[in-house]
Structure formats: C-alpha cells, structure tokens
Backbone as a chain_set.jsonl record, in Angstrom:
{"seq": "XXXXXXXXXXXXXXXXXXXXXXXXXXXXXXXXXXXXXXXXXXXXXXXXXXXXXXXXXXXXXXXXXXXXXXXXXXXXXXXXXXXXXXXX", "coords": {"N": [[0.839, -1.172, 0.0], [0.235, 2.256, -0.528], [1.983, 4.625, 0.702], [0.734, 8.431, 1.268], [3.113, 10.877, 0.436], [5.508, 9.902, 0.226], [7.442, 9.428, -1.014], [9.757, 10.058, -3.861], [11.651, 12.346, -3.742], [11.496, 15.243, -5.814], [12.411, 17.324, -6.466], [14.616, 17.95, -4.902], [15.944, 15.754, -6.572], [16.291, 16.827, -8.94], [17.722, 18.622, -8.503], [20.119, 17.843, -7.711], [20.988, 16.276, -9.728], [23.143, 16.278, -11.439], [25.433, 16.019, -9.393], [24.708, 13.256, -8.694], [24.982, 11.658, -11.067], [27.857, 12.82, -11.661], [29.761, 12.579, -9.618], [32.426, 13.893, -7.675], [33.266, 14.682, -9.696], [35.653, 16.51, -11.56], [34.598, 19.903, -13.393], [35.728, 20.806, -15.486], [36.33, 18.533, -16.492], [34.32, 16.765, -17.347], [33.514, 15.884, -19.799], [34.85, 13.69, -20.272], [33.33, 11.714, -18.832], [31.157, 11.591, -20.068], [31.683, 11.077, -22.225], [32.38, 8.252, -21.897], [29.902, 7.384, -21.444], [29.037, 6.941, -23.798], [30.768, 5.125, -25.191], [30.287, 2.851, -23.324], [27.827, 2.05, -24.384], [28.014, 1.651, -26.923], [29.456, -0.707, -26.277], [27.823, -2.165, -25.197], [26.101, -2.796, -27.326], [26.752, -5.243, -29.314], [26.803, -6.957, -27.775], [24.15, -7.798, -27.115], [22.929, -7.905, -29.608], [22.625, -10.647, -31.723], [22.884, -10.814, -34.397], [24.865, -8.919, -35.396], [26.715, -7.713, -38.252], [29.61, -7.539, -38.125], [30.372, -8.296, -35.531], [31.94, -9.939, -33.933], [34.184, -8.364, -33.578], [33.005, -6.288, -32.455], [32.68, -7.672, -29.654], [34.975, -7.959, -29.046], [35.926, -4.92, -28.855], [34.185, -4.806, -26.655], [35.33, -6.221, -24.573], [37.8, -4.753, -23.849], [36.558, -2.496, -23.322], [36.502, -1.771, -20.127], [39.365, -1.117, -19.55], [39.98, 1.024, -21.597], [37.932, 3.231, -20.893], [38.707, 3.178, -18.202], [41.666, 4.723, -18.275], [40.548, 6.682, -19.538], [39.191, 8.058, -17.601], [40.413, 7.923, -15.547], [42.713, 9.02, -16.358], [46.104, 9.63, -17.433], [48.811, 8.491, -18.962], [49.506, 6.645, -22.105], [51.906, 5.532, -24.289], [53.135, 8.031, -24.586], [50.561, 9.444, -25.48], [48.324, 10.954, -24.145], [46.051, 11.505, -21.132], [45.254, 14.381, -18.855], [45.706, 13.873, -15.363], [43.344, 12.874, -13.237], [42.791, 14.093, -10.143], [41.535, 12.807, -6.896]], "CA": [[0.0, 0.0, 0.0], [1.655, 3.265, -0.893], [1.953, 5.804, 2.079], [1.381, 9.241, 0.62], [4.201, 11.626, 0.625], [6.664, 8.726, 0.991], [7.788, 8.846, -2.442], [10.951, 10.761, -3.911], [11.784, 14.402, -3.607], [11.925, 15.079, -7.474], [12.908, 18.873, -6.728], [16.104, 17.668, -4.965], [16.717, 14.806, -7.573], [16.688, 17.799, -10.352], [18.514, 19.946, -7.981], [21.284, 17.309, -7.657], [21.275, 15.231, -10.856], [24.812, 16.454, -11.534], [25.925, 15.049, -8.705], [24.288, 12.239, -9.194], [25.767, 11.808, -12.656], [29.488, 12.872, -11.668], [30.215, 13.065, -8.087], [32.93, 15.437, -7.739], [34.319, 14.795, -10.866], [35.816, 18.165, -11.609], [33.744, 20.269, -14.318], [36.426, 21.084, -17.1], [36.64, 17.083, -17.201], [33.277, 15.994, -16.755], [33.575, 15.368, -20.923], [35.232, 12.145, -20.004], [32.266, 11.061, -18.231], [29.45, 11.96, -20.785], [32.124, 10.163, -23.031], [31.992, 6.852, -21.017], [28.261, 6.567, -21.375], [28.306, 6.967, -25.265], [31.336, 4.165, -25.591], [29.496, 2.249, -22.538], [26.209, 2.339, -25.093], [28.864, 1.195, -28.203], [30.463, -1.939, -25.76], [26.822, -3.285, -24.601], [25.152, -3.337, -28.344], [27.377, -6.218, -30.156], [26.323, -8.27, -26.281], [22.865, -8.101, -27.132], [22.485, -8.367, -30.919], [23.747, -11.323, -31.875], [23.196, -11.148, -35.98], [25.379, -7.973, -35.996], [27.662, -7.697, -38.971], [31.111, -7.436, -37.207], [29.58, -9.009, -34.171], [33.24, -10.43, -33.68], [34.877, -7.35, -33.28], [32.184, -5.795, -30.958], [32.949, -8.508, -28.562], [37.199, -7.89, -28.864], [36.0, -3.87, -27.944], [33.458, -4.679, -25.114], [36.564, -6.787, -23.799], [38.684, -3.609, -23.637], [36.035, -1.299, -22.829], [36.683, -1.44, -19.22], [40.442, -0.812, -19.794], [40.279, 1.968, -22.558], [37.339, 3.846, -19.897], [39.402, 3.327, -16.985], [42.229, 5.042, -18.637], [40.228, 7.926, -20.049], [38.025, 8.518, -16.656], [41.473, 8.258, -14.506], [44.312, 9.849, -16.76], [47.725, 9.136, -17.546], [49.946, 8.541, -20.493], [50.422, 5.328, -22.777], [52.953, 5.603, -25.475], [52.694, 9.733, -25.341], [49.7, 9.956, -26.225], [47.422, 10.904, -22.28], [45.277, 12.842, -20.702], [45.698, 14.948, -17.864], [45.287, 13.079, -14.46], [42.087, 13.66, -12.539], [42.922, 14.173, -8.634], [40.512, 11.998, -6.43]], "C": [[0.89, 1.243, 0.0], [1.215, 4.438, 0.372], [2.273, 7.446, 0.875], [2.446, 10.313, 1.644], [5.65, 10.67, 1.002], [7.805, 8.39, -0.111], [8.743, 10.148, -2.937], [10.789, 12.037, -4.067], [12.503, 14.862, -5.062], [12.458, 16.63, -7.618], [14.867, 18.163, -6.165], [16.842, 16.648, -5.916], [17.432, 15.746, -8.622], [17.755, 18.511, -9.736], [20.304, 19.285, -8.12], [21.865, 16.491, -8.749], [22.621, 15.58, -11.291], [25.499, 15.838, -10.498], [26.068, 13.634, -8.343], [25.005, 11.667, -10.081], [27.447, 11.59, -12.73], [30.719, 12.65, -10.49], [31.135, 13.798, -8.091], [33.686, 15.409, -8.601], [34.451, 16.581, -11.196], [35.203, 18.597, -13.175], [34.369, 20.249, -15.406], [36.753, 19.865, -17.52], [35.387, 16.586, -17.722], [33.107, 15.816, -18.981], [33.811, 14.364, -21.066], [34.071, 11.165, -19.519], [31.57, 10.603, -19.227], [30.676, 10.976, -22.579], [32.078, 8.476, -23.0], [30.807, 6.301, -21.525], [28.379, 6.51, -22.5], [29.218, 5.641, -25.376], [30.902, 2.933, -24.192], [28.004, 1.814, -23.312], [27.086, 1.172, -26.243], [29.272, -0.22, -27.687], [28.876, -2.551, -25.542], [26.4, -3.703, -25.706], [25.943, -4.572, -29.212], [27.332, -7.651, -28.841], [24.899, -8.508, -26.839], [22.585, -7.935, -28.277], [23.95, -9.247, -31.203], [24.346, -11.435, -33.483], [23.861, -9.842, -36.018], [26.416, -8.143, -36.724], [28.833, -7.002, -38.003], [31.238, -7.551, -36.256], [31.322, -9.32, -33.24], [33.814, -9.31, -32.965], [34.288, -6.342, -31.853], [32.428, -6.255, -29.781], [34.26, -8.32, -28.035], [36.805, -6.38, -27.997], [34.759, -4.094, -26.575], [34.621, -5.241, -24.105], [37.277, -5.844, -23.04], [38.028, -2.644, -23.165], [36.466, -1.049, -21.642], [37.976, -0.672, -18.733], [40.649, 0.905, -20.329], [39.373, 3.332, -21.392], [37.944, 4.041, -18.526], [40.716, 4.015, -16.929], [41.764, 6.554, -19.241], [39.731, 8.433, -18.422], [39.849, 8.835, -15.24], [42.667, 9.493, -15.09], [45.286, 8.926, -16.663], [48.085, 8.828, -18.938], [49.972, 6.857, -21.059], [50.721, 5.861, -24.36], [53.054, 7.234, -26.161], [51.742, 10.501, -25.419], [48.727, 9.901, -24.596], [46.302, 11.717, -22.276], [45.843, 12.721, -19.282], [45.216, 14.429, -16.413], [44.864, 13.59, -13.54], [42.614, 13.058, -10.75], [41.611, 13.93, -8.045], [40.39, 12.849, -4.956]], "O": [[2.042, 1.268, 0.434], [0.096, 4.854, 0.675], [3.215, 7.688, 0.121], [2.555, 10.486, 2.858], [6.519, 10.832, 1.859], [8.68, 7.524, -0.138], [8.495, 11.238, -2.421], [9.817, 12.656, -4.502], [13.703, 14.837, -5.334], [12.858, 17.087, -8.689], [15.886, 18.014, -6.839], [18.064, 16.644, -6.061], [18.575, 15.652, -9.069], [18.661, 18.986, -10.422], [21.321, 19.892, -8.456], [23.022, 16.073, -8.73], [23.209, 14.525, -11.528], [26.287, 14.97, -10.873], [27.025, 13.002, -7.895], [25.902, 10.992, -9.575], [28.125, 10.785, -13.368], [31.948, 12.589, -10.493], [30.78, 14.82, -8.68], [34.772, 15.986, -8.531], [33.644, 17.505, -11.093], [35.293, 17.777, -14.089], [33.822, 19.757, -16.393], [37.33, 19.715, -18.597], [35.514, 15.868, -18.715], [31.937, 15.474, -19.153], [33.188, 13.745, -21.929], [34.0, 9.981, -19.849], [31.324, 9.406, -19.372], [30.246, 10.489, -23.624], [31.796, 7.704, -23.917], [30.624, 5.155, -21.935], [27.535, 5.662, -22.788], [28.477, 4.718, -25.715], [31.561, 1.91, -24.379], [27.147, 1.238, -22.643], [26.749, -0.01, -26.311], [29.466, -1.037, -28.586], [28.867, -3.745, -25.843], [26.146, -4.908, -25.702], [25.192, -4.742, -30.173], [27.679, -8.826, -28.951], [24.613, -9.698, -26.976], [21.39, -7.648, -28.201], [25.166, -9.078, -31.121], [25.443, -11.824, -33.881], [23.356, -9.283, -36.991], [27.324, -8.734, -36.139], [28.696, -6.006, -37.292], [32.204, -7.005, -35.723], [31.629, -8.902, -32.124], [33.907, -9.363, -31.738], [34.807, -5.911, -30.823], [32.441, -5.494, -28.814], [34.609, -8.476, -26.865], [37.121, -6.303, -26.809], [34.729, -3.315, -25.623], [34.79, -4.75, -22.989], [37.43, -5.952, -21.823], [38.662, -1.791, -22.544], [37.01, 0.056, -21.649], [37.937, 0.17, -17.835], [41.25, 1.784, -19.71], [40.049, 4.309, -21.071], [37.661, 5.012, -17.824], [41.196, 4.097, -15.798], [42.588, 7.46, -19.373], [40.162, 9.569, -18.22], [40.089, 9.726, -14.426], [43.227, 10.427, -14.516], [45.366, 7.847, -16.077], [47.362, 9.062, -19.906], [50.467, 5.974, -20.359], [50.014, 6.375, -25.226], [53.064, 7.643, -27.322], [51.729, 11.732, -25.442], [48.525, 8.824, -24.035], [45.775, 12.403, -23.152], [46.455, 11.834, -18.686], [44.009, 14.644, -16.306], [45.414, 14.487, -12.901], [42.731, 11.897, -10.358], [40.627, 14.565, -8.425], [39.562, 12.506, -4.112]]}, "num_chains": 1, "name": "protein.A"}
C-alpha cells in the first residue's frame, strides 16, 4: 500500500542530478564522463544483438572497454599519447 508523501523528492533529484551523474568529478573534465556513457552504449550493443555484422569485433572492444574507460576517466599517459590526471 503506498503511504502518501513517501515517495521521492523530485525537486532535490533535479537539484542534484549532476551530482548524481558525476560526483565530484571536476567540471572542465566531466567530458570524459558523458564520453563513457556513449562508448558504454557502443560496448553493450554487439552483447545483445547477436546477428550484428562485425559481431566479432564488438565482442574484442566490449573486452577492452573497461580498460580503454578506466584510462580515459582516470588519466595518464600510454605511449605519449594521455590525458591529464584527474585528482581523487
């Protein structure tokens, strides 16, 4: 049975959905994030269609996704080529 007024505070959800979203990721990064979710979107669809033409390959980058994201979302350098490393 639903108790009213028991049910979420949709002014503070809006108020905080950035926080939500980033936690204190710092703002001039927060591109890395909103990058995540689009190649997080790119690594799940070759899991769940299985007749996709290059199906193969989808599977080699969902492998790496966690790697290649954990490397963009932290920072640091491989072979030169970096980004600038986000202080926790």
């Amino acid at each position: 049975m639903a108790v009213p007024g028991a049910g979420a505070c949709w002014a503070f959800i809006d108020d905080r959905l950035a926080l939500f979203t980033y936690g204190f990721y710092p703002e001039p990064l927060r591109w890395r994030v909103n990058l995540s979710f689009v190649l997080l979107i790119l690594a799940i669809i070759p899991v769940l269609y299985e007749k996709m033409p290059g199906r193969k390959y989808g599977l080699w980058y969902s492998a790496i996704f966690p790697f290649i994201t954990g490397w963009l979302l932290v920072g640091g350098e491989v072979n030169g080529f970096g980004f600038e490393p986000v202080d926790t």
